[in-house]
């Protein structure tokens, strides 16, 4: 759930825990929800257990130095400590560090680390653990994969004693207290466990259970692409918050939105993300609390405008015609973002402009009226006409220089309903301006692997961010390009210009808030003009939980527009409280008939398919 | 004493049929037998209705009606006068989608079946004719494919081959030719034991000649029945694979309609018109092929036909 600067599954309206899509798993889970299956590993009867759904992106790896999927980052926020916490108001507070001071030149930060805290294996947590973690990321290229950009301005990190951590920066750093926060910052790992894994860091999966850590929860097990099971750390204290109120926590990955809703309705999970249509239906259910949160991420169309490695070597199989800024600009003019907002999100979101989402209004940026790109196919056509691309007999434009057609691949997430829906619109709009699109429906992992090797023309992608934009801005810098082998990169769309990089370095060291906002606005302007990422929309977070199974799950009063602040799993699961009474009877709700019909229909299709495929192989035996 | 002549036998044949060329006579006999089976007629009518709808669809469904960027209906709305079967999540008419979807579903079903029958028929014929090592080897390969679980294999294949109609066709063909192969082999063995094959061999006919000129015609009726039954299953397999998200999302087929319906939360919303329409279409077409295939089987198989 929620705050994190991470590539997330864009299946929903730009939302972290959106669960849509149909896949075998999803279909079977619908069947399970209709009564054929059981959930994973329920706790002992006397224990209280909270079962929630995982972010649809799932977990790429439990190694926090490499991971950037939301499912994994949420996990790290629960099981590893960080220097600072991020308060519900979005302001950094104490966590491992109970206090901090800065030198007069703003170059030296001295953190006082809490005394007496212990890792889950009994070893003491000291400043040395934090120093070791930061130093590894600063010196080891592999360890820097996920979060290297956050420590780029660090000069040195030392731990003179067990409770003192000294961070020296090259220049004053504006976002120091956001560098190590739960979920979207750097998690601190136990040195005594991880120092043995530096050599094999690239392949180390961190799957020895229970995972040694410190946080509100302790990870007991993770079944790949199925569920995680945590137990509460009863010794956990943070400010006025005590230990988690539930004894165990199960985070379950459901790949289908209707499966999630079915699981929610019959009480298998207590909380899930939904799409706009489901939200409106569930809002009417008195057992459900439906919460609409302001969007903390974007869903966008990425364009490969000429991928290069760190050394400037061309990489991948991207179509060179997209290197023409006019083609990219025409694509932007051809997209009706308002229509997407209506059709895909049911209006629950904001039309995309700037690179940073509306959850953090201080960073929000809109193009000047003269620069604003709106839906105007005539203008898109005239841009392409002026650039010399003439339409062939089939209506597809041809590049006069190479004789090649404007024919591009569009990679979408095969398990994402919203990607599938958006791709149909893109295909229609781009055909109207003489660009043909071939849709490559790829698995989440395959799409990201193609992305890093630059084997793509256009991609659907989505990211969310925490309140400090440094990380999200960093994935557009030259420093995140891969090396010549295609590895050690975390670039978003292979964007790289010195101008942007200069501003990026500048905003990190600009302490004056107003000044920093100006620089970040300039950076968003550059990205907007570059059209490497066409931001389509920022989807609201649509979260529904069962108020008879859990209370206090979501925090923050709604704003005047009825939107709640973006949520963090760190606080949600910590604050979540079991209901006083025994849990309610399984749900029987208004559209239960629909569920049954749907579940039966899925089963019939699947079974019939399997039966038929099977039948043919045995038909000779039956004569 | 005069030996009975062949002329006498000929004289016993009914005069009417002797007049028509034997081929048309067989066809007429077949038609008469088929018309006596009401279930076969029902199946044929269902198939014809879908085939005609699919063929003439372009005359009354404009591409703009299926273009999401131009759809103007309410989103996932129940049936109304303008949209007799409601709308999908983009405001397109579900009626138009289901008619248009018949084109993809029938096309993939028929082409996949042709491939299935070609692969299965060839292997069955060769394996039945060359009964030595070649036949044994081919049957071992067939057995190997039979024990492979079809659905996971088809899913794996369409992932490897990339998404789209062609890979689904190949996936269906590769996972379902084994039945036809065993069926054809069994029949080839039976035909091969008949005296006229031995006679042909004695007269110096080559193996390919015997297979193509003598065995194949005797096996063809069986292949015809088996392929008509296979089309129904291929359509269902196509729907299954597309439903599982292995198709091209911009191609309208019944499986992809079900896929979108589920993915978009039609179950939660209670959009029965969106879920049931493609489901019933699949049901009717598969039933049509099954009824037709069974009827033909009954007419062609002497053990099943009432010859009175």
PDB file of N, CA, C and O in Angstrom, chain A residues 20 22 257-258 261 275 277-278 281 339 343 412 417 421 424-425 427 429 432 439 441 591 594-595 598 602 605 608-609 612-614 616-617 620, chain B residues 68-71 75-76 89-90 92 146 150-151 163 175-176 178-179 182-183 230 233 236 240 243-244 249-250 259 262-269:
ATOM      1  N   UNK A  20      -5.894  -5.816 -10.433  1.00  0.00           N
ATOM      2  CA  UNK A  20      -6.849  -6.035 -11.509  1.00  0.00           C
ATOM      3  C   UNK A  20      -6.373  -7.272 -12.239  1.00  0.00           C
ATOM      4  O   UNK A  20      -5.711  -8.106 -11.674  1.00  0.00           O
ATOM      5  N   UNK A  22      -6.515 -10.482 -15.270  1.00  0.00           N
ATOM      6  CA  UNK A  22      -6.947 -11.854 -15.261  1.00  0.00           C
ATOM      7  C   UNK A  22      -5.787 -12.717 -15.673  1.00  0.00           C
ATOM      8  O   UNK A  22      -5.127 -12.473 -16.654  1.00  0.00           O
ATOM      9  N   UNK A 257      -8.859  -8.442  -9.775  1.00  0.00           N
ATOM     10  CA  UNK A 257      -9.586  -7.496  -8.945  1.00  0.00           C
ATOM     11  C   UNK A 257     -10.884  -8.091  -8.419  1.00  0.00           C
ATOM     12  O   UNK A 257     -11.257  -7.856  -7.277  1.00  0.00           O
ATOM     13  N   UNK A 258     -11.565  -8.865  -9.263  1.00  0.00           N
ATOM     14  CA  UNK A 258     -12.797  -9.468  -8.769  1.00  0.00           C
ATOM     15  C   UNK A 258     -12.498 -10.548  -7.730  1.00  0.00           C
ATOM     16  O   UNK A 258     -13.281 -10.766  -6.808  1.00  0.00           O
ATOM     17  N   UNK A 261     -12.033  -8.678  -4.523  1.00  0.00           N
ATOM     18  CA  UNK A 261     -13.305  -8.234  -3.967  1.00  0.00           C
ATOM     19  C   UNK A 261     -14.066  -9.419  -3.386  1.00  0.00           C
ATOM     20  O   UNK A 261     -14.655  -9.326  -2.304  1.00  0.00           O
ATOM     21  N   UNK A 275     -10.925  -1.230  -8.255  1.00  0.00           N
ATOM     22  CA  UNK A 275     -11.018  -0.258  -9.335  1.00  0.00           C
ATOM     23  C   UNK A 275     -12.264   0.604  -9.140  1.00  0.00           C
ATOM     24  O   UNK A 275     -13.070   0.376  -8.233  1.00  0.00           O
ATOM     25  N   UNK A 277     -15.095   1.085 -10.652  1.00  0.00           N
ATOM     26  CA  UNK A 277     -16.443   0.516 -10.718  1.00  0.00           C
ATOM     27  C   UNK A 277     -16.751  -0.265  -9.455  1.00  0.00           C
ATOM     28  O   UNK A 277     -17.843  -0.182  -8.897  1.00  0.00           O
ATOM     29  N   UNK A 278     -15.754  -1.027  -9.000  1.00  0.00           N
ATOM     30  CA  UNK A 278     -15.958  -1.800  -7.780  1.00  0.00           C
ATOM     31  C   UNK A 278     -16.107  -0.881  -6.573  1.00  0.00           C
ATOM     32  O   UNK A 278     -16.900  -1.153  -5.678  1.00  0.00           O
ATOM     33  N   UNK A 281     -19.601   0.303  -6.125  1.00  0.00           N
ATOM     34  CA  UNK A 281     -20.506  -0.745  -5.652  1.00  0.00           C
ATOM     35  C   UNK A 281     -20.272  -1.011  -4.159  1.00  0.00           C
ATOM     36  O   UNK A 281     -21.208  -1.091  -3.372  1.00  0.00           O
ATOM     37  N   UNK A 339     -10.369  11.501 -21.799  1.00  0.00           N
ATOM     38  CA  UNK A 339     -11.143  10.302 -22.115  1.00  0.00           C
ATOM     39  C   UNK A 339     -10.607   9.105 -21.312  1.00  0.00           C
ATOM     40  O   UNK A 339     -11.384   8.295 -20.800  1.00  0.00           O
ATOM     41  N   UNK A 343     -12.766   6.858 -18.795  1.00  0.00           N
ATOM     42  CA  UNK A 343     -13.030   5.460 -19.100  1.00  0.00           C
ATOM     43  C   UNK A 343     -12.265   4.495 -18.212  1.00  0.00           C
ATOM     44  O   UNK A 343     -12.782   3.461 -17.820  1.00  0.00           O
ATOM     45  N   UNK A 412       2.800  -3.829 -22.925  1.00  0.00           N
ATOM     46  CA  UNK A 412       1.858  -3.631 -21.825  1.00  0.00           C
ATOM     47  C   UNK A 412       1.983  -4.803 -20.857  1.00  0.00           C
ATOM     48  O   UNK A 412       2.495  -5.852 -21.209  1.00  0.00           O
ATOM     49  N   UNK A 417      -5.490  -4.936 -16.335  1.00  0.00           N
ATOM     50  CA  UNK A 417      -6.708  -4.592 -17.067  1.00  0.00           C
ATOM     51  C   UNK A 417      -6.622  -3.178 -17.608  1.00  0.00           C
ATOM     52  O   UNK A 417      -7.075  -2.897 -18.720  1.00  0.00           O
ATOM     53  N   UNK A 421      -6.808  -1.841 -21.482  1.00  0.00           N
ATOM     54  CA  UNK A 421      -7.816  -0.864 -21.888  1.00  0.00           C
ATOM     55  C   UNK A 421      -7.144   0.357 -22.534  1.00  0.00           C
ATOM     56  O   UNK A 421      -7.560   0.807 -23.606  1.00  0.00           O
ATOM     57  N   UNK A 424      -5.840  -0.090 -26.130  1.00  0.00           N
ATOM     58  CA  UNK A 424      -6.825  -0.008 -27.216  1.00  0.00           C
ATOM     59  C   UNK A 424      -7.049   1.435 -27.641  1.00  0.00           C
ATOM     60  O   UNK A 424      -7.195   1.731 -28.832  1.00  0.00           O
ATOM     61  N   UNK A 425      -7.083   2.322 -26.641  1.00  0.00           N
ATOM     62  CA  UNK A 425      -7.245   3.742 -26.978  1.00  0.00           C
ATOM     63  C   UNK A 425      -6.028   4.260 -27.733  1.00  0.00           C
ATOM     64  O   UNK A 425      -6.159   4.955 -28.743  1.00  0.00           O
ATOM     65  N   UNK A 427      -3.937   2.687 -29.540  1.00  0.00           N
ATOM     66  CA  UNK A 427      -3.914   2.148 -30.892  1.00  0.00           C
ATOM     67  C   UNK A 427      -4.858   2.950 -31.792  1.00  0.00           C
ATOM     68  O   UNK A 427      -4.502   3.323 -32.906  1.00  0.00           O
ATOM     69  N   UNK A 429      -6.043   6.089 -31.362  1.00  0.00           N
ATOM     70  CA  UNK A 429      -5.622   7.481 -31.562  1.00  0.00           C
ATOM     71  C   UNK A 429      -4.402   7.581 -32.469  1.00  0.00           C
ATOM     72  O   UNK A 429      -4.304   8.475 -33.297  1.00  0.00           O
ATOM     73  N   UNK A 432      -5.107   7.106 -36.074  1.00  0.00           N
ATOM     74  CA  UNK A 432      -5.687   8.317 -36.660  1.00  0.00           C
ATOM     75  C   UNK A 432      -4.625   9.285 -37.174  1.00  0.00           C
ATOM     76  O   UNK A 432      -4.901  10.106 -38.049  1.00  0.00           O
ATOM     77  N   UNK A 439       0.866  -4.454 -30.270  1.00  0.00           N
ATOM     78  CA  UNK A 439       0.847  -4.576 -28.814  1.00  0.00           C
ATOM     79  C   UNK A 439       1.550  -5.850 -28.369  1.00  0.00           C
ATOM     80  O   UNK A 439       1.236  -6.937 -28.831  1.00  0.00           O
ATOM     81  N   UNK A 441       2.003  -7.977 -25.219  1.00  0.00           N
ATOM     82  CA  UNK A 441       1.476  -8.158 -23.879  1.00  0.00           C
ATOM     83  C   UNK A 441       2.474  -9.009 -23.102  1.00  0.00           C
ATOM     84  O   UNK A 441       2.679 -10.163 -23.427  1.00  0.00           O
ATOM     85  N   UNK A 591     -24.338  -8.448  -4.346  1.00  0.00           N
ATOM     86  CA  UNK A 591     -24.009  -9.029  -5.640  1.00  0.00           C
ATOM     87  C   UNK A 591     -23.393 -10.410  -5.493  1.00  0.00           C
ATOM     88  O   UNK A 591     -22.562 -10.811  -6.266  1.00  0.00           O
ATOM     89  N   UNK A 594     -23.941 -12.378  -8.474  1.00  0.00           N
ATOM     90  CA  UNK A 594     -22.989 -12.061  -9.524  1.00  0.00           C
ATOM     91  C   UNK A 594     -21.703 -12.826  -9.337  1.00  0.00           C
ATOM     92  O   UNK A 594     -21.146 -13.377 -10.273  1.00  0.00           O
ATOM     93  N   UNK A 595     -21.273 -12.900  -8.090  1.00  0.00           N
ATOM     94  CA  UNK A 595     -20.038 -13.623  -7.792  1.00  0.00           C
ATOM     95  C   UNK A 595     -20.156 -15.084  -8.177  1.00  0.00           C
ATOM     96  O   UNK A 595     -19.271 -15.657  -8.789  1.00  0.00           O
ATOM     97  N   UNK A 598     -20.291 -15.474 -11.872  1.00  0.00           N
ATOM     98  CA  UNK A 598     -18.966 -15.242 -12.423  1.00  0.00           C
ATOM     99  C   UNK A 598     -18.035 -16.404 -12.127  1.00  0.00           C
ATOM    100  O   UNK A 598     -17.355 -16.913 -13.007  1.00  0.00           O
ATOM    101  N   UNK A 602     -16.263 -18.854 -14.843  1.00  0.00           N
ATOM    102  CA  UNK A 602     -14.811 -19.068 -14.983  1.00  0.00           C
ATOM    103  C   UNK A 602     -14.507 -20.546 -14.947  1.00  0.00           C
ATOM    104  O   UNK A 602     -13.778 -21.082 -15.785  1.00  0.00           O
ATOM    105  N   UNK A 605     -15.513 -22.360 -18.134  1.00  0.00           N
ATOM    106  CA  UNK A 605     -14.606 -22.143 -19.255  1.00  0.00           C
ATOM    107  C   UNK A 605     -13.304 -22.900 -19.040  1.00  0.00           C
ATOM    108  O   UNK A 605     -12.811 -23.588 -19.928  1.00  0.00           O
ATOM    109  N   UNK A 608     -13.965 -26.728 -19.017  1.00  0.00           N
ATOM    110  CA  UNK A 608     -14.323 -27.184 -20.353  1.00  0.00           C
ATOM    111  C   UNK A 608     -13.092 -27.178 -21.236  1.00  0.00           C
ATOM    112  O   UNK A 608     -12.846 -28.110 -21.992  1.00  0.00           O
ATOM    113  N   UNK A 609     -12.302 -26.112 -21.125  1.00  0.00           N
ATOM    114  CA  UNK A 609     -11.090 -26.030 -21.932  1.00  0.00           C
ATOM    115  C   UNK A 609     -10.171 -27.193 -21.619  1.00  0.00           C
ATOM    116  O   UNK A 609      -9.690 -27.897 -22.509  1.00  0.00           O
ATOM    117  N   UNK A 612     -11.665 -30.421 -22.820  1.00  0.00           N
ATOM    118  CA  UNK A 612     -11.644 -30.589 -24.258  1.00  0.00           C
ATOM    119  C   UNK A 612     -10.245 -30.925 -24.739  1.00  0.00           C
ATOM    120  O   UNK A 612     -10.030 -31.811 -25.542  1.00  0.00           O
ATOM    121  N   UNK A 613      -9.264 -30.175 -24.207  1.00  0.00           N
ATOM    122  CA  UNK A 613      -7.894 -30.448 -24.620  1.00  0.00           C
ATOM    123  C   UNK A 613      -7.527 -31.878 -24.242  1.00  0.00           C
ATOM    124  O   UNK A 613      -6.823 -32.569 -24.940  1.00  0.00           O
ATOM    125  N   UNK A 614      -8.037 -32.302 -23.103  1.00  0.00           N
ATOM    126  CA  UNK A 614      -7.748 -33.630 -22.606  1.00  0.00           C
ATOM    127  C   UNK A 614      -8.508 -34.659 -23.450  1.00  0.00           C
ATOM    128  O   UNK A 614      -7.992 -35.702 -23.803  1.00  0.00           O
ATOM    129  N   UNK A 616      -9.499 -34.632 -26.438  1.00  0.00           N
ATOM    130  CA  UNK A 616      -8.969 -34.957 -27.741  1.00  0.00           C
ATOM    131  C   UNK A 616      -7.841 -35.970 -27.657  1.00  0.00           C
ATOM    132  O   UNK A 616      -7.644 -36.769 -28.537  1.00  0.00           O
ATOM    133  N   UNK A 617      -7.112 -35.900 -26.558  1.00  0.00           N
ATOM    134  CA  UNK A 617      -5.995 -36.827 -26.487  1.00  0.00           C
ATOM    135  C   UNK A 617      -6.459 -38.231 -26.145  1.00  0.00           C
ATOM    136  O   UNK A 617      -5.717 -39.177 -26.285  1.00  0.00           O
ATOM    137  N   UNK A 620      -9.426 -41.371 -29.139  1.00  0.00           N
ATOM    138  CA  UNK A 620      -9.309 -42.632 -29.873  1.00  0.00           C
ATOM    139  C   UNK A 620      -9.607 -43.824 -28.982  1.00  0.00           C
ATOM    140  O   UNK A 620     -10.073 -44.856 -29.447  1.00  0.00           O
TER     141      UNK A 620
ATOM    142  N   UNK B  68     -12.626   1.966 -29.611  1.00  0.00           N
ATOM    143  CA  UNK B  68     -12.892   2.495 -28.264  1.00  0.00           C
ATOM    144  C   UNK B  68     -12.829   4.023 -28.247  1.00  0.00           C
ATOM    145  O   UNK B  68     -13.508   4.675 -27.459  1.00  0.00           O
ATOM    146  N   UNK B  69     -12.014   4.599 -29.135  1.00  0.00           N
ATOM    147  CA  UNK B  69     -11.875   6.052 -29.094  1.00  0.00           C
ATOM    148  C   UNK B  69     -13.114   6.750 -29.651  1.00  0.00           C
ATOM    149  O   UNK B  69     -13.259   7.954 -29.492  1.00  0.00           O
ATOM    150  N   UNK B  70     -13.979   5.993 -30.334  1.00  0.00           N
ATOM    151  CA  UNK B  70     -15.171   6.616 -30.910  1.00  0.00           C
ATOM    152  C   UNK B  70     -16.464   6.106 -30.282  1.00  0.00           C
ATOM    153  O   UNK B  70     -17.543   6.528 -30.663  1.00  0.00           O
ATOM    154  N   UNK B  71     -16.358   5.190 -29.330  1.00  0.00           N
ATOM    155  CA  UNK B  71     -17.561   4.641 -28.701  1.00  0.00           C
ATOM    156  C   UNK B  71     -18.262   5.738 -27.909  1.00  0.00           C
ATOM    157  O   UNK B  71     -17.623   6.566 -27.264  1.00  0.00           O
ATOM    158  N   UNK B  75     -20.808   3.709 -19.949  1.00  0.00           N
ATOM    159  CA  UNK B  75     -19.814   2.687 -19.648  1.00  0.00           C
ATOM    160  C   UNK B  75     -20.433   1.540 -18.845  1.00  0.00           C
ATOM    161  O   UNK B  75     -21.040   1.754 -17.813  1.00  0.00           O
ATOM    162  N   UNK B  76     -20.250   0.339 -19.335  1.00  0.00           N
ATOM    163  CA  UNK B  76     -20.766  -0.882 -18.698  1.00  0.00           C
ATOM    164  C   UNK B  76     -22.208  -0.690 -18.226  1.00  0.00           C
ATOM    165  O   UNK B  76     -22.521  -0.863 -17.046  1.00  0.00           O
ATOM    166  N   UNK B  89     -16.917  -1.839 -20.988  1.00  0.00           N
ATOM    167  CA  UNK B  89     -16.329  -0.797 -20.137  1.00  0.00           C
ATOM    168  C   UNK B  89     -15.945   0.455 -20.916  1.00  0.00           C
ATOM    169  O   UNK B  89     -15.613   1.472 -20.326  1.00  0.00           O
ATOM    170  N   UNK B  90     -15.976   0.358 -22.250  1.00  0.00           N
ATOM    171  CA  UNK B  90     -15.647   1.535 -23.047  1.00  0.00           C
ATOM    172  C   UNK B  90     -16.853   2.104 -23.767  1.00  0.00           C
ATOM    173  O   UNK B  90     -16.711   2.956 -24.637  1.00  0.00           O
ATOM    174  N   UNK B  92     -18.925   0.410 -25.781  1.00  0.00           N
ATOM    175  CA  UNK B  92     -19.235  -0.225 -27.066  1.00  0.00           C
ATOM    176  C   UNK B  92     -20.388  -1.201 -26.885  1.00  0.00           C
ATOM    177  O   UNK B  92     -20.604  -1.734 -25.800  1.00  0.00           O
ATOM    178  N   UNK B 146       0.592 -37.051 -25.615  1.00  0.00           N
ATOM    179  CA  UNK B 146      -0.670 -37.297 -24.910  1.00  0.00           C
ATOM    180  C   UNK B 146      -0.491 -37.078 -23.405  1.00  0.00           C
ATOM    181  O   UNK B 146      -1.353 -36.507 -22.745  1.00  0.00           O
ATOM    182  N   UNK B 150      -2.217 -30.605 -21.394  1.00  0.00           N
ATOM    183  CA  UNK B 150      -2.455 -29.737 -22.551  1.00  0.00           C
ATOM    184  C   UNK B 150      -2.537 -28.260 -22.203  1.00  0.00           C
ATOM    185  O   UNK B 150      -1.946 -27.428 -22.884  1.00  0.00           O
ATOM    186  N   UNK B 151      -3.290 -27.939 -21.146  1.00  0.00           N
ATOM    187  CA  UNK B 151      -3.513 -26.517 -20.866  1.00  0.00           C
ATOM    188  C   UNK B 151      -2.209 -25.800 -20.508  1.00  0.00           C
ATOM    189  O   UNK B 151      -1.884 -24.780 -21.124  1.00  0.00           O
ATOM    190  N   UNK B 163       2.164 -13.209 -28.013  1.00  0.00           N
ATOM    191  CA  UNK B 163       0.725 -13.224 -27.973  1.00  0.00           C
ATOM    192  C   UNK B 163       0.107 -12.925 -29.322  1.00  0.00           C
ATOM    193  O   UNK B 163       0.686 -12.249 -30.145  1.00  0.00           O
ATOM    194  N   UNK B 175      -1.189 -29.062 -29.201  1.00  0.00           N
ATOM    195  CA  UNK B 175      -1.655 -29.820 -28.042  1.00  0.00           C
ATOM    196  C   UNK B 175      -2.815 -30.744 -28.379  1.00  0.00           C
ATOM    197  O   UNK B 175      -3.257 -31.488 -27.520  1.00  0.00           O
ATOM    198  N   UNK B 176      -3.352 -30.699 -29.591  1.00  0.00           N
ATOM    199  CA  UNK B 176      -4.558 -31.506 -29.786  1.00  0.00           C
ATOM    200  C   UNK B 176      -4.521 -32.417 -31.014  1.00  0.00           C
ATOM    201  O   UNK B 176      -5.545 -32.973 -31.381  1.00  0.00           O
ATOM    202  N   UNK B 178      -2.965 -35.251 -31.219  1.00  0.00           N
ATOM    203  CA  UNK B 178      -2.705 -36.648 -30.872  1.00  0.00           C
ATOM    204  C   UNK B 178      -3.945 -37.527 -31.029  1.00  0.00           C
ATOM    205  O   UNK B 178      -3.841 -38.657 -31.485  1.00  0.00           O
ATOM    206  N   UNK B 179      -5.105 -36.976 -30.675  1.00  0.00           N
ATOM    207  CA  UNK B 179      -6.332 -37.765 -30.793  1.00  0.00           C
ATOM    208  C   UNK B 179      -6.571 -38.185 -32.227  1.00  0.00           C
ATOM    209  O   UNK B 179      -6.820 -39.363 -32.529  1.00  0.00           O
ATOM    210  N   UNK B 182      -4.108 -40.942 -33.432  1.00  0.00           N
ATOM    211  CA  UNK B 182      -4.401 -42.314 -32.999  1.00  0.00           C
ATOM    212  C   UNK B 182      -5.630 -42.860 -33.725  1.00  0.00           C
ATOM    213  O   UNK B 182      -5.697 -44.021 -34.100  1.00  0.00           O
ATOM    214  N   UNK B 183      -6.604 -41.972 -33.900  1.00  0.00           N
ATOM    215  CA  UNK B 183      -7.828 -42.377 -34.594  1.00  0.00           C
ATOM    216  C   UNK B 183      -7.505 -42.811 -36.015  1.00  0.00           C
ATOM    217  O   UNK B 183      -7.927 -43.883 -36.480  1.00  0.00           O
ATOM    218  N   UNK B 230     -13.646 -31.498 -33.574  1.00  0.00           N
ATOM    219  CA  UNK B 230     -12.474 -30.777 -33.065  1.00  0.00           C
ATOM    220  C   UNK B 230     -12.666 -29.267 -33.134  1.00  0.00           C
ATOM    221  O   UNK B 230     -12.167 -28.542 -32.279  1.00  0.00           O
ATOM    222  N   UNK B 233     -14.081 -27.962 -30.006  1.00  0.00           N
ATOM    223  CA  UNK B 233     -13.132 -27.922 -28.889  1.00  0.00           C
ATOM    224  C   UNK B 233     -12.057 -26.876 -29.114  1.00  0.00           C
ATOM    225  O   UNK B 233     -11.586 -26.263 -28.156  1.00  0.00           O
ATOM    226  N   UNK B 236     -13.377 -23.608 -28.028  1.00  0.00           N
ATOM    227  CA  UNK B 236     -13.376 -23.533 -26.564  1.00  0.00           C
ATOM    228  C   UNK B 236     -11.957 -23.312 -26.044  1.00  0.00           C
ATOM    229  O   UNK B 236     -11.725 -22.510 -25.122  1.00  0.00           O
ATOM    230  N   UNK B 240     -10.541 -20.272 -23.887  1.00  0.00           N
ATOM    231  CA  UNK B 240      -9.835 -20.477 -22.628  1.00  0.00           C
ATOM    232  C   UNK B 240      -8.520 -19.713 -22.618  1.00  0.00           C
ATOM    233  O   UNK B 240      -8.216 -18.981 -21.685  1.00  0.00           O
ATOM    234  N   UNK B 243      -9.077 -16.005 -22.644  1.00  0.00           N
ATOM    235  CA  UNK B 243      -9.588 -15.600 -21.341  1.00  0.00           C
ATOM    236  C   UNK B 243      -8.454 -15.497 -20.334  1.00  0.00           C
ATOM    237  O   UNK B 243      -8.441 -14.610 -19.478  1.00  0.00           O
ATOM    238  N   UNK B 244      -7.485 -16.374 -20.473  1.00  0.00           N
ATOM    239  CA  UNK B 244      -6.355 -16.337 -19.545  1.00  0.00           C
ATOM    240  C   UNK B 244      -5.385 -15.224 -19.893  1.00  0.00           C
ATOM    241  O   UNK B 244      -4.314 -15.123 -19.294  1.00  0.00           O
ATOM    242  N   UNK B 249      -5.004  -7.912 -26.840  1.00  0.00           N
ATOM    243  CA  UNK B 249      -6.134  -7.207 -26.220  1.00  0.00           C
ATOM    244  C   UNK B 249      -6.931  -6.348 -27.195  1.00  0.00           C
ATOM    245  O   UNK B 249      -8.066  -5.979 -26.902  1.00  0.00           O
ATOM    246  N   UNK B 250      -6.352  -6.024 -28.346  1.00  0.00           N
ATOM    247  CA  UNK B 250      -7.111  -5.179 -29.268  1.00  0.00           C
ATOM    248  C   UNK B 250      -7.924  -6.000 -30.251  1.00  0.00           C
ATOM    249  O   UNK B 250      -8.670  -5.450 -31.043  1.00  0.00           O
ATOM    250  N   UNK B 259     -12.401 -12.090 -20.845  1.00  0.00           N
ATOM    251  CA  UNK B 259     -11.206 -11.595 -20.143  1.00  0.00           C
ATOM    252  C   UNK B 259     -11.434 -10.170 -19.651  1.00  0.00           C
ATOM    253  O   UNK B 259     -11.276  -9.870 -18.466  1.00  0.00           O
ATOM    254  N   UNK B 262     -14.060  -9.847 -16.802  1.00  0.00           N
ATOM    255  CA  UNK B 262     -13.570 -10.208 -15.475  1.00  0.00           C
ATOM    256  C   UNK B 262     -12.558  -9.197 -14.965  1.00  0.00           C
ATOM    257  O   UNK B 262     -12.597  -8.772 -13.820  1.00  0.00           O
ATOM    258  N   UNK B 263     -11.638  -8.813 -15.871  1.00  0.00           N
ATOM    259  CA  UNK B 263     -10.583  -7.905 -15.440  1.00  0.00           C
ATOM    260  C   UNK B 263     -11.146  -6.557 -15.020  1.00  0.00           C
ATOM    261  O   UNK B 263     -10.608  -5.890 -14.154  1.00  0.00           O
ATOM    262  N   UNK B 264     -12.248  -6.140 -15.633  1.00  0.00           N
ATOM    263  CA  UNK B 264     -12.801  -4.833 -15.336  1.00  0.00           C
ATOM    264  C   UNK B 264     -13.776  -4.862 -14.168  1.00  0.00           C
ATOM    265  O   UNK B 264     -14.419  -3.859 -13.869  1.00  0.00           O
ATOM    266  N   UNK B 265     -13.936  -6.013 -13.554  1.00  0.00           N
ATOM    267  CA  UNK B 265     -14.795  -6.079 -12.377  1.00  0.00           C
ATOM    268  C   UNK B 265     -16.268  -6.240 -12.692  1.00  0.00           C
ATOM    269  O   UNK B 265     -17.119  -5.815 -11.908  1.00  0.00           O
ATOM    270  N   UNK B 266     -16.601  -6.851 -13.834  1.00  0.00           N
ATOM    271  CA  UNK B 266     -18.002  -7.026 -14.186  1.00  0.00           C
ATOM    272  C   UNK B 266     -18.743  -7.874 -13.156  1.00  0.00           C
ATOM    273  O   UNK B 266     -19.937  -7.697 -12.938  1.00  0.00           O
ATOM    274  N   UNK B 267     -18.015  -8.785 -12.511  1.00  0.00           N
ATOM    275  CA  UNK B 267     -18.663  -9.636 -11.515  1.00  0.00           C
ATOM    276  C   UNK B 267     -19.129  -8.789 -10.333  1.00  0.00           C
ATOM    277  O   UNK B 267     -20.272  -8.879  -9.894  1.00  0.00           O
ATOM    278  N   UNK B 268     -18.245  -7.944  -9.840  1.00  0.00           N
ATOM    279  CA  UNK B 268     -18.598  -7.108  -8.693  1.00  0.00           C
ATOM    280  C   UNK B 268     -19.725  -6.149  -9.053  1.00  0.00           C
ATOM    281  O   UNK B 268     -20.638  -5.914  -8.268  1.00  0.00           O
ATOM    282  N   UNK B 269     -19.647  -5.586 -10.246  1.00  0.00           N
ATOM    283  CA  UNK B 269     -20.651  -4.625 -10.675  1.00  0.00           C
ATOM    284  C   UNK B 269     -21.978  -5.320 -10.982  1.00  0.00           C
ATOM    285  O   UNK B 269     -23.036  -4.701 -10.942  1.00  0.00           O
TER     286      UNK B 269
END
